[in-house]
CSV table of C-alpha atoms in Angstrom, one decimal:
chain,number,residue,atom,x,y,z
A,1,UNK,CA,85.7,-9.2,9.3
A,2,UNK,CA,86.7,-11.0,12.5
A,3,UNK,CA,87.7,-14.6,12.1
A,4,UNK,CA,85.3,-17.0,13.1
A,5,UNK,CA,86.0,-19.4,16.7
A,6,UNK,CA,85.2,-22.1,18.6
A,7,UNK,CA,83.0,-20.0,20.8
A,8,UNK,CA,80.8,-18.6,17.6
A,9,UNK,CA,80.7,-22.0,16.2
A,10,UNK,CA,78.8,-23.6,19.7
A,11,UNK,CA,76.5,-20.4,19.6
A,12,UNK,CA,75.5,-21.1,16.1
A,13,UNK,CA,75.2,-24.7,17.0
A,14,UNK,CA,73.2,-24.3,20.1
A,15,UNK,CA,75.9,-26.4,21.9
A,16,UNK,CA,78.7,-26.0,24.3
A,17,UNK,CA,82.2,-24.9,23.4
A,18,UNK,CA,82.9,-28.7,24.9
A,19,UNK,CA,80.7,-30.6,22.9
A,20,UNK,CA,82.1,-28.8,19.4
A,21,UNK,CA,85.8,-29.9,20.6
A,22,UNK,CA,84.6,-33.5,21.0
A,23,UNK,CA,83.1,-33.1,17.4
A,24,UNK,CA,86.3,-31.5,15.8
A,25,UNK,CA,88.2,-33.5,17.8
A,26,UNK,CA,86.8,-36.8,16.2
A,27,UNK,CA,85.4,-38.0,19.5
A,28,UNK,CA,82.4,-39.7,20.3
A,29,UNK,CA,79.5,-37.7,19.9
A,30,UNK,CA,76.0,-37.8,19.1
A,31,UNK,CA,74.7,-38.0,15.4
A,32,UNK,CA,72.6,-35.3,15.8
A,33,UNK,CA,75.5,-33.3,17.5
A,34,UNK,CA,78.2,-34.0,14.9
A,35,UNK,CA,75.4,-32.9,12.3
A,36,UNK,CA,75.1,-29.3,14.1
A,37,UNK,CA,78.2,-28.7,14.9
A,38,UNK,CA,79.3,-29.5,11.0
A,39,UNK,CA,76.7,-27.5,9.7
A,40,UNK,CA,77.5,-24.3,12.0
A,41,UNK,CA,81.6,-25.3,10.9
A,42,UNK,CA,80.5,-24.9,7.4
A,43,UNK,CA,77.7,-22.1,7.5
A,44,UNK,CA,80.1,-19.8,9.6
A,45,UNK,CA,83.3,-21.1,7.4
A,46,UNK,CA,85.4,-22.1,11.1
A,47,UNK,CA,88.9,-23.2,10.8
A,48,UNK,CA,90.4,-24.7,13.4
A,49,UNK,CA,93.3,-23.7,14.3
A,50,UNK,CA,96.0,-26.3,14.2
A,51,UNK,CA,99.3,-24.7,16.3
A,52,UNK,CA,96.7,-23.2,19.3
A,53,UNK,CA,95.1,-27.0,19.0
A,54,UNK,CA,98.5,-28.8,19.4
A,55,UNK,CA,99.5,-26.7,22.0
A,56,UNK,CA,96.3,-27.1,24.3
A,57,UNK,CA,96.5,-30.7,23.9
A,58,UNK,CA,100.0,-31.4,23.5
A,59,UNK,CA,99.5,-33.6,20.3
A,60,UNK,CA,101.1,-32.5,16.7
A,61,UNK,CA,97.6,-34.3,15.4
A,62,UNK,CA,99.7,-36.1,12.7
A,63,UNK,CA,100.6,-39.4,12.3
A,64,UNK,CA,103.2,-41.3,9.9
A,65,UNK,CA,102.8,-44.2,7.7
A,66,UNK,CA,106.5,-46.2,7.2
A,67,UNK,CA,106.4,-48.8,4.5
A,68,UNK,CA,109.4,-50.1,2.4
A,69,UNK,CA,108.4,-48.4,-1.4
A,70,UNK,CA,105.7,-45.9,-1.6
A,71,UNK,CA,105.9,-47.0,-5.4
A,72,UNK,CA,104.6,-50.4,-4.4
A,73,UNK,CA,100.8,-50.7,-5.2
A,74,UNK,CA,99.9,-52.9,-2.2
A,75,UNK,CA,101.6,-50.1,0.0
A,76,UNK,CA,99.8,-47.4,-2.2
A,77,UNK,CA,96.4,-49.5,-1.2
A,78,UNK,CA,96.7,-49.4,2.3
A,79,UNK,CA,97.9,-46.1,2.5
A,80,UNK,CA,94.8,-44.8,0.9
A,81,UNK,CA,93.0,-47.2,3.7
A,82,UNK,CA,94.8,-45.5,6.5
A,83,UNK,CA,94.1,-42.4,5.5
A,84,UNK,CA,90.7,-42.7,5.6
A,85,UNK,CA,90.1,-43.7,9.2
A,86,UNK,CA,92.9,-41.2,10.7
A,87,UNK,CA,91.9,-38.3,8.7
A,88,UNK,CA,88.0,-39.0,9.7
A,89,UNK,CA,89.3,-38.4,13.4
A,90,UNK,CA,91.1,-35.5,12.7
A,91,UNK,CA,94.5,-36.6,12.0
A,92,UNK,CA,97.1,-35.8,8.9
A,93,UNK,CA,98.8,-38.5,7.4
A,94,UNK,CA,102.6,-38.4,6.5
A,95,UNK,CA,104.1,-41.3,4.3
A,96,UNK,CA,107.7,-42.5,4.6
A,97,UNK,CA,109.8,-44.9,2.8
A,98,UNK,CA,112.2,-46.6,4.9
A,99,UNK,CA,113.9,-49.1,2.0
A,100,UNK,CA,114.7,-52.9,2.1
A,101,UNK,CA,117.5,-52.0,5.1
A,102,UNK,CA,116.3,-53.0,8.9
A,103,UNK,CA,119.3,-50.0,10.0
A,104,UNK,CA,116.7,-47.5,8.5
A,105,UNK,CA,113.7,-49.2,10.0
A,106,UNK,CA,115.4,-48.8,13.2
A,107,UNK,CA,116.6,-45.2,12.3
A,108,UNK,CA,113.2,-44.3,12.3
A,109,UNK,CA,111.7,-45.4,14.9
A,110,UNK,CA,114.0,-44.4,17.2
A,111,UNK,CA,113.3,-40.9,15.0
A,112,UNK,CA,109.8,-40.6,16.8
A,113,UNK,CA,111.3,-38.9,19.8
A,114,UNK,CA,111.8,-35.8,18.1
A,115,UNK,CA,107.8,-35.2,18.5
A,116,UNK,CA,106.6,-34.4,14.5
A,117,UNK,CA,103.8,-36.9,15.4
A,118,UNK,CA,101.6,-38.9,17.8
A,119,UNK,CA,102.2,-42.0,16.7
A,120,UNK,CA,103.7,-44.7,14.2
A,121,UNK,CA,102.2,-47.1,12.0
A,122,UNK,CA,105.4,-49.8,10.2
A,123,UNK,CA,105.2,-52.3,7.9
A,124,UNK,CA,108.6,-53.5,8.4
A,125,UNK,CA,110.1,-55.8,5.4
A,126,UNK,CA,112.9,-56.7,7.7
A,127,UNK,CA,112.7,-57.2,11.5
A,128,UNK,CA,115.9,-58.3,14.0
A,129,UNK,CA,116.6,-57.5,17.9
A,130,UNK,CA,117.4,-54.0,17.3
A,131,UNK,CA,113.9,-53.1,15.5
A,132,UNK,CA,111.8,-54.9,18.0
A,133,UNK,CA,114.1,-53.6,20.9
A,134,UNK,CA,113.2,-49.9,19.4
A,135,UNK,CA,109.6,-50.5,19.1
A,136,UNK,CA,109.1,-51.9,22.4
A,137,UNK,CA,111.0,-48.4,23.9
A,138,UNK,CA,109.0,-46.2,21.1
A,139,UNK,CA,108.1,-42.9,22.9
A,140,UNK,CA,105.1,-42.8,20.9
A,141,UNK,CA,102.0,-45.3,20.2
A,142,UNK,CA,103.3,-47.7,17.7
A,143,UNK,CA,101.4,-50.3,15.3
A,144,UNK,CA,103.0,-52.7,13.1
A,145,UNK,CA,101.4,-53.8,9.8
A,146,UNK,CA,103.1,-57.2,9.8
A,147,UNK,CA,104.2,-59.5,11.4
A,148,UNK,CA,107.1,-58.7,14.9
A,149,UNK,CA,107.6,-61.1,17.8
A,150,UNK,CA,104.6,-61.1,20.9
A,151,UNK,CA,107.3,-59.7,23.1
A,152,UNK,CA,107.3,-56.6,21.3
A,153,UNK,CA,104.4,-55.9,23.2
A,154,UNK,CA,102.8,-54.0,20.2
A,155,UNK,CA,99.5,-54.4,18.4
A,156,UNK,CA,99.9,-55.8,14.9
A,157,UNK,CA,97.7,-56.6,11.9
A,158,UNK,CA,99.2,-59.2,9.4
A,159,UNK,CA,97.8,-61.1,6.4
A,160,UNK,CA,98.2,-65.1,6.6
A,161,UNK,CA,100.2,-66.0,3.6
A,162,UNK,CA,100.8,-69.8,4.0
A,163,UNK,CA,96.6,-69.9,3.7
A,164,UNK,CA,97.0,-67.3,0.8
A,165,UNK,CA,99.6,-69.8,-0.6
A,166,UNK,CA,97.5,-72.8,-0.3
A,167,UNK,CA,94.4,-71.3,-2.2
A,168,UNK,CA,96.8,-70.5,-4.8
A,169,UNK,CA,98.2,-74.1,-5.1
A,170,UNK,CA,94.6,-75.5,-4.5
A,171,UNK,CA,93.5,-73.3,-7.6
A,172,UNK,CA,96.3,-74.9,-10.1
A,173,UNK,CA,96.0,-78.4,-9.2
A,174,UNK,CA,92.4,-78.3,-9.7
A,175,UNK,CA,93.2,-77.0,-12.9
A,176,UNK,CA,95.5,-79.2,-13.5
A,177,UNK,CA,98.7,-77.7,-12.8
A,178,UNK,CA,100.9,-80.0,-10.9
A,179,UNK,CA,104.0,-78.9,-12.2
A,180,UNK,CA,105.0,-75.7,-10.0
A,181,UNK,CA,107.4,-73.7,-9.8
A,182,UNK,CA,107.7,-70.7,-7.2
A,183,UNK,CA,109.1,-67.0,-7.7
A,184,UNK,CA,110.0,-65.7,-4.4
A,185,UNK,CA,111.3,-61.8,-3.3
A,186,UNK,CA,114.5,-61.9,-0.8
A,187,UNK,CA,113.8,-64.6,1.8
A,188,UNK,CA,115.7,-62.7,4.7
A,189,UNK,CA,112.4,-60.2,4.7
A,190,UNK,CA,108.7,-61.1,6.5
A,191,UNK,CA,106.8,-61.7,3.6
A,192,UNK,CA,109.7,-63.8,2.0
A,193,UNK,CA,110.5,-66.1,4.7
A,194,UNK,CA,105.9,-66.6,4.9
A,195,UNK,CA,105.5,-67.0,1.4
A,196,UNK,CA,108.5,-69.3,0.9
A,197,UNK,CA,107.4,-71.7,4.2
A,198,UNK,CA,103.7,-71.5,2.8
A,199,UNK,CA,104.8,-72.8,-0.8
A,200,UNK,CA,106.7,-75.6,0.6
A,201,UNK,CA,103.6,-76.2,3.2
A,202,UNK,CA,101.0,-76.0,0.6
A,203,UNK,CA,102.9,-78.4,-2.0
A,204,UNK,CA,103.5,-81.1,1.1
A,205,UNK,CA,99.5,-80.7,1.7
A,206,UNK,CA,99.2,-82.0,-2.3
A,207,UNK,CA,101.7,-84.3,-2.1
A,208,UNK,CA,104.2,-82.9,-4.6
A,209,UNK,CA,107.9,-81.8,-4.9
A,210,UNK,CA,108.5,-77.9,-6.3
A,211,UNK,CA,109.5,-78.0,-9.7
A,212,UNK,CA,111.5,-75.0,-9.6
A,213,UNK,CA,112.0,-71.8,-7.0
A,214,UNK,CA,113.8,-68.7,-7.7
A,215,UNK,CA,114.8,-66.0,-5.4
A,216,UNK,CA,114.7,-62.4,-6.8
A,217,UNK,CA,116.6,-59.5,-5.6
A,218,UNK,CA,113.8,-57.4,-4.5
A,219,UNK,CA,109.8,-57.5,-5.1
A,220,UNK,CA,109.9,-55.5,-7.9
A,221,UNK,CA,108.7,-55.8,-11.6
A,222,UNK,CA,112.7,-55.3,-12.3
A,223,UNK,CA,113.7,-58.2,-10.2
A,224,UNK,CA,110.6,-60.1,-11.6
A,225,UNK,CA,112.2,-59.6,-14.8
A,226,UNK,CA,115.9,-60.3,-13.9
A,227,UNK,CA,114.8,-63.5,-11.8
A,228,UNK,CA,113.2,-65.1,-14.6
A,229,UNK,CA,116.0,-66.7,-16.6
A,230,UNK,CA,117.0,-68.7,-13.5
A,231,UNK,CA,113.6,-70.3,-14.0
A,232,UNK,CA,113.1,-70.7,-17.7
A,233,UNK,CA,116.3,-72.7,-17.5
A,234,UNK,CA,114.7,-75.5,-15.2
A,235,UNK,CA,113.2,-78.3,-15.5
A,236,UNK,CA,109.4,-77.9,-17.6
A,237,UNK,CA,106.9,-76.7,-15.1
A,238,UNK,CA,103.3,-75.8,-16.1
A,239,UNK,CA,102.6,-72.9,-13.2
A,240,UNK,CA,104.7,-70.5,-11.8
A,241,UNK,CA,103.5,-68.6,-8.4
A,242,UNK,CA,105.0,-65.6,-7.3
A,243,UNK,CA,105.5,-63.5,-4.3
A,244,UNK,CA,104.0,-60.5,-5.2
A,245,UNK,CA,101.8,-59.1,-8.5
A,246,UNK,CA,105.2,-56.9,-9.4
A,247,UNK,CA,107.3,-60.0,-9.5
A,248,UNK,CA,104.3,-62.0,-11.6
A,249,UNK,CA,104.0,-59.2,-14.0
A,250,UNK,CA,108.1,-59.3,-14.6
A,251,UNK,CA,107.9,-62.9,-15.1
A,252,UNK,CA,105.1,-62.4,-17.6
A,253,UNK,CA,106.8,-60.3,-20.0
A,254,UNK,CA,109.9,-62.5,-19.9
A,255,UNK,CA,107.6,-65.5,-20.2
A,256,UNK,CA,106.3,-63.3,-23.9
A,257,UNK,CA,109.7,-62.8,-24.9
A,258,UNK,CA,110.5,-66.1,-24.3
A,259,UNK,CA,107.9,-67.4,-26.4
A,260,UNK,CA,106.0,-68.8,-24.1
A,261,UNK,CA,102.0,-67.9,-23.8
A,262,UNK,CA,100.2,-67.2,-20.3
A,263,UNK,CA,97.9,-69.1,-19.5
A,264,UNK,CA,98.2,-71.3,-22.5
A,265,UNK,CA,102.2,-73.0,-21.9
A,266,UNK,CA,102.2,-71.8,-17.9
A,267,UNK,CA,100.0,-70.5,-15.4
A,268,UNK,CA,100.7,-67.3,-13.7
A,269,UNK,CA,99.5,-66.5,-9.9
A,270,UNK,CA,100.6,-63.1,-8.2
A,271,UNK,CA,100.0,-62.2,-4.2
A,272,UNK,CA,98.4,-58.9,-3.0
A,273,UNK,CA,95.7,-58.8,-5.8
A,274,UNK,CA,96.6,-55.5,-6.2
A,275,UNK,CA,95.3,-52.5,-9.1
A,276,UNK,CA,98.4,-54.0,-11.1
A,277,UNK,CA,96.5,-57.7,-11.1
A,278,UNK,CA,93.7,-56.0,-13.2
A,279,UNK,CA,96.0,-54.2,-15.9
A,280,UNK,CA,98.3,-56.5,-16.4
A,281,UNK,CA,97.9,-58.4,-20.2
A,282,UNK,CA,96.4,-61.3,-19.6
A,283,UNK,CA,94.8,-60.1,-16.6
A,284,UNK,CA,96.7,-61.8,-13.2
A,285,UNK,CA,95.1,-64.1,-11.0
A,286,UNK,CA,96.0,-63.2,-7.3
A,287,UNK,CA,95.9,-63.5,-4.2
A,288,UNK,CA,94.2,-61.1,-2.2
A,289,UNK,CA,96.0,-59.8,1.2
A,290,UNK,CA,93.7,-58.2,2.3
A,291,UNK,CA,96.1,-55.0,2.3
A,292,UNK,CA,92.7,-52.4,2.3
A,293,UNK,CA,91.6,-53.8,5.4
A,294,UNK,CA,95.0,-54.5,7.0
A,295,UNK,CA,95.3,-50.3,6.7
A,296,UNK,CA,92.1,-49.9,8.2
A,297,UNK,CA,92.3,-52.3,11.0
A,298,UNK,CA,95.5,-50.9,12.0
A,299,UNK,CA,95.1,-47.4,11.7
A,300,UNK,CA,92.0,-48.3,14.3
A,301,UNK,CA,94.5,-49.6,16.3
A,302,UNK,CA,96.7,-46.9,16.3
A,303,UNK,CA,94.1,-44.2,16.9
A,304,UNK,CA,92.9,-46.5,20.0
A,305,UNK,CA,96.6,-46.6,21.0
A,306,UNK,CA,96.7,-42.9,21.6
A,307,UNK,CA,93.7,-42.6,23.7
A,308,UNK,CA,94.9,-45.2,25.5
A,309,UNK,CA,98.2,-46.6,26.1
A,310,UNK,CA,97.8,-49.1,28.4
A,311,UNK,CA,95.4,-51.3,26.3
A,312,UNK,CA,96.8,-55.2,26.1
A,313,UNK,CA,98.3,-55.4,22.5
A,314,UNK,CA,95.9,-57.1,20.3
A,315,UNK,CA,97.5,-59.5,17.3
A,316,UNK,CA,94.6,-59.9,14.3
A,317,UNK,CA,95.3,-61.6,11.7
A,318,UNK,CA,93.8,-60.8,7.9
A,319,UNK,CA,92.1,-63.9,6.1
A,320,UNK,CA,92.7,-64.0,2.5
A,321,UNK,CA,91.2,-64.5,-0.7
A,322,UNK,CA,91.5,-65.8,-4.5
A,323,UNK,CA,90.8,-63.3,-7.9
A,324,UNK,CA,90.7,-65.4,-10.7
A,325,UNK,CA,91.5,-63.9,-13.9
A,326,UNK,CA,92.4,-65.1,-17.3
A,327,UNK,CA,96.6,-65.7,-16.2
A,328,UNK,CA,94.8,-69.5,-14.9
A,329,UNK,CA,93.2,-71.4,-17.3
């Protein structure tokens, strides 16, 4: 039995060969059009095929997804979130790690000339010269998922953290929390430096001094852990926020051991409200990035980026939001 082709699946369709590349393609096309041509795809089984595709349109019809830790849950988040728009226009989705080190970042992006995809979409933890310098001479589309100078000339989606921070400190103080301490990740990185200026910002808008701030290694659930000695040996505080729901979660079980009871003795607020928030014992109050919705946003933006390269770079910025669970009193 022959294998079924593009030609067969228009026939069956009662379209042209055109229209049913526009469809597969992930192209604007009619409702009624994408419903034929799928129902022909599936009736005659069609499978498109990928090398022949590539060729003809000198695309790989892949994509890659850079983040600093894959095992991060906010990454894992908006990964899923990506994949969902590209995929739905026809594109595969390959995940990266590029670690903590800007050199790598860098590496990589510079690594796009080689031609195993269309475009890029980075969430750089670190960013200097030399990254922005290599984005701006990309030779493929590139979004960033964060936060890089205008002069990059790149579109980028990034969540506001100083307003994240500020709902945070708003929800303790009207709980009565005034005595707050802050558990940051590395303050060299994006959302270190943020999180760090929108603690400081947030305390100033309440009229009161940190009680504490620690800087962890990395914004892990390890360096949560190994960070939280430095604070237990401050002065009393009531509330502790922390960078991330990895770094709250490693505080909290230091905080048990400690003898100390969440929310009871101190408040606990994470950042990213991520699936971690939820299973964590007591459950975490966080801070909700928006990460979901960063993924999508900029995966848009990337797929809109290929068709067309000389749109003006666009800048949108995620709002956030508070989950209250039972880490708050």
């Amino acid at each position: 039995m022959s294998r079924p082709t593009i030609a067969g699946v228009a026939r069956a369709a009662g379209v042209s060969v055109a229209s049913v590349s526009r469809v597969l393609n992930g192209l604007p096309a009619t409702e009624e059009m994408v419903e034929r041509v799928q129902r022909a795809v599936a009736e005659l089984g069609y499978v498109p095929d990928a090398r022949a595709r590539s060729l003809k349109v000198g695309r790989t019809f892949q994509l890659t997804l850079a983040v600093a830790d894959v095992g991060n849950p906010v990454y894992v988040t908006m990964m899923r979130a990506v994949e969902e728009v590209v995929s739905a226009a026809g594109y595969r989705l390959v995940v990266t790690t590029t670690g903590p080190d800007v050199v790598d970042e860098v590496a990589l992006v510079r690594g796009m000339a080689r031609g195993y995809a269309d475009g890029l979409l980075i969430s750089p933890l670190r960013v200097d010269e030399d990254l922005v310098k290599s984005i701006r001479e990309c030779e493929v589309p590139v979004v960033v998922a964060g936060n890089v100078p205008a002069k990059a000339g790149v579109d980028t989606v990034r969540a506001n953290s100083p307003k994240g921070m500020l709902l945070a400190v708003d929800h303790l103080v009207s709980r009565g929390r005034t005595r707050l301490a802050f558990l940051n990740g590395p303050a060299d990185t994006v959302p270190g430096a943020a999180r760090a200026k929108g603690f400081a910002d947030a305390l100033k808008a309440h009229d009161l001094q940190p009680t504490a701030v620690a800087e962890a290694t990395d914004f892990t659930f390890v360096a949560g852990r190994a960070a939280a000695p430095e604070l237990l040996a401050a002065v009393a505080f009531d509330a502790v926020i922390c960078a991330n729901d990895l770094l709250a979660v490693g505080l909290m079980h230091e905080l048990a051991a400690a003898g100390l009871e969440v929310p009871k003795d101190v408040a606990v607020v994470g950042m990213d409200d991520s699936e971690l928030a939820e299973q964590s014992f007591p459950p975490l109050t966080s801070v909700n990035l928006g990460s979901a919705e960063r993924g999508r946003r900029a995966a848009e933006l990337l797929l809109a980026r290929i068709e067309d390269n000389d749109r003006t770079p666009r800048r949108i910025v995620v709002q956030p939001s508070l989950s209250v669970r039972k880490s708050t009193p």
